[in-house]
CSV table of C-alpha atoms in Angstrom, one decimal:
chain,number,residue,atom,x,y,z
H,1,MET,CA,-79.1,185.6,-29.5
H,2,ASP,CA,-82.2,186.8,-27.9
H,3,ALA,CA,-85.7,186.9,-29.6
H,4,ILE,CA,-87.1,188.6,-26.5
H,5,GLU,CA,-85.8,190.4,-23.4
H,6,ILE,CA,-87.5,192.3,-20.7
H,7,THR,CA,-85.7,194.2,-17.9
H,8,ASP,CA,-87.6,195.1,-15.2
H,9,LEU,CA,-90.9,195.5,-16.6
H,10,CYS,CA,-93.5,197.0,-13.6
H,11,TRP,CA,-96.8,197.4,-14.9
H,12,LYS,CA,-100.1,198.6,-13.2
H,13,TYR,CA,-103.5,199.3,-14.7
H,14,ASP,CA,-105.1,202.5,-13.6
H,15,GLY,CA,-107.6,202.5,-10.8
H,16,THR,CA,-105.7,199.9,-9.1
H,17,ASP,CA,-103.3,199.5,-6.1
H,18,GLU,CA,-101.7,196.8,-7.0
H,19,TYR,CA,-98.8,196.0,-9.9
H,20,VAL,CA,-99.6,193.4,-12.1
H,21,PHE,CA,-95.4,193.2,-12.6
H,22,ASN,CA,-93.0,194.7,-10.2
H,23,LYS,CA,-89.6,194.6,-11.9
H,24,LEU,CA,-90.1,191.6,-14.4
H,25,ASN,CA,-87.4,190.2,-16.3
H,26,LEU,CA,-87.5,187.4,-19.0
H,27,THR,CA,-85.1,186.5,-21.9
H,28,VAL,CA,-86.0,184.2,-24.5
H,29,LYS,CA,-83.5,182.9,-26.8
H,30,GLU,CA,-84.3,182.3,-30.7
H,31,ASN,CA,-85.5,179.5,-32.0
H,32,ILE,CA,-86.9,178.5,-28.3
H,33,PHE,CA,-91.1,177.5,-28.5
H,34,LEU,CA,-92.8,179.2,-25.2
H,35,GLY,CA,-95.9,178.5,-23.6
H,36,ILE,CA,-97.1,180.8,-21.1
H,37,VAL,CA,-99.6,179.4,-19.0
H,38,GLY,CA,-101.4,180.4,-15.5
H,39,SER,CA,-104.2,180.1,-13.5
H,40,ASN,CA,-107.2,182.7,-14.3
H,41,GLU,CA,-105.8,186.7,-13.7
H,42,SER,CA,-102.5,185.9,-13.1
H,43,GLY,CA,-101.0,188.1,-15.8
H,44,LYS,CA,-100.5,186.2,-19.2
H,45,THR,CA,-102.8,188.2,-21.5
H,46,THR,CA,-101.1,191.5,-19.7
H,47,LEU,CA,-97.6,190.0,-20.5
H,48,VAL,CA,-98.5,189.1,-24.2
H,49,SER,CA,-100.0,192.8,-24.6
H,50,CYS,CA,-96.8,194.3,-23.3
H,51,MET,CA,-94.6,192.3,-25.6
H,52,LYS,CA,-96.6,193.5,-28.7
H,53,GLY,CA,-97.0,197.4,-27.6
H,54,ILE,CA,-100.4,197.1,-27.0
H,55,ILE,CA,-99.7,198.1,-23.2
H,56,PRO,CA,-99.2,200.9,-22.8
H,57,ASN,CA,-100.3,202.2,-26.0
H,58,SER,CA,-104.1,201.2,-25.7
H,59,PHE,CA,-104.6,201.2,-22.0
H,60,THR,CA,-103.6,203.7,-19.3
H,61,GLY,CA,-101.6,202.4,-16.1
H,62,VAL,CA,-98.3,203.1,-14.8
H,63,TYR,CA,-95.6,201.5,-17.0
H,64,LYS,CA,-91.9,201.2,-16.5
H,65,GLY,CA,-88.8,199.1,-17.5
């Protein structure tokens, strides 16, 4: 069973030209330990904010998926 399923996530902050995510897909099965790593400003915090519902509820931008 899937604990997290993201399908075709697109997000762009207001005032920017580039999408942070453009059709991102992610599936995480139950009982899986997941680490999110990457360089600075690669979208780690943005991804977690989308998972938690902070985006798009607390930030303005273009949200699809």
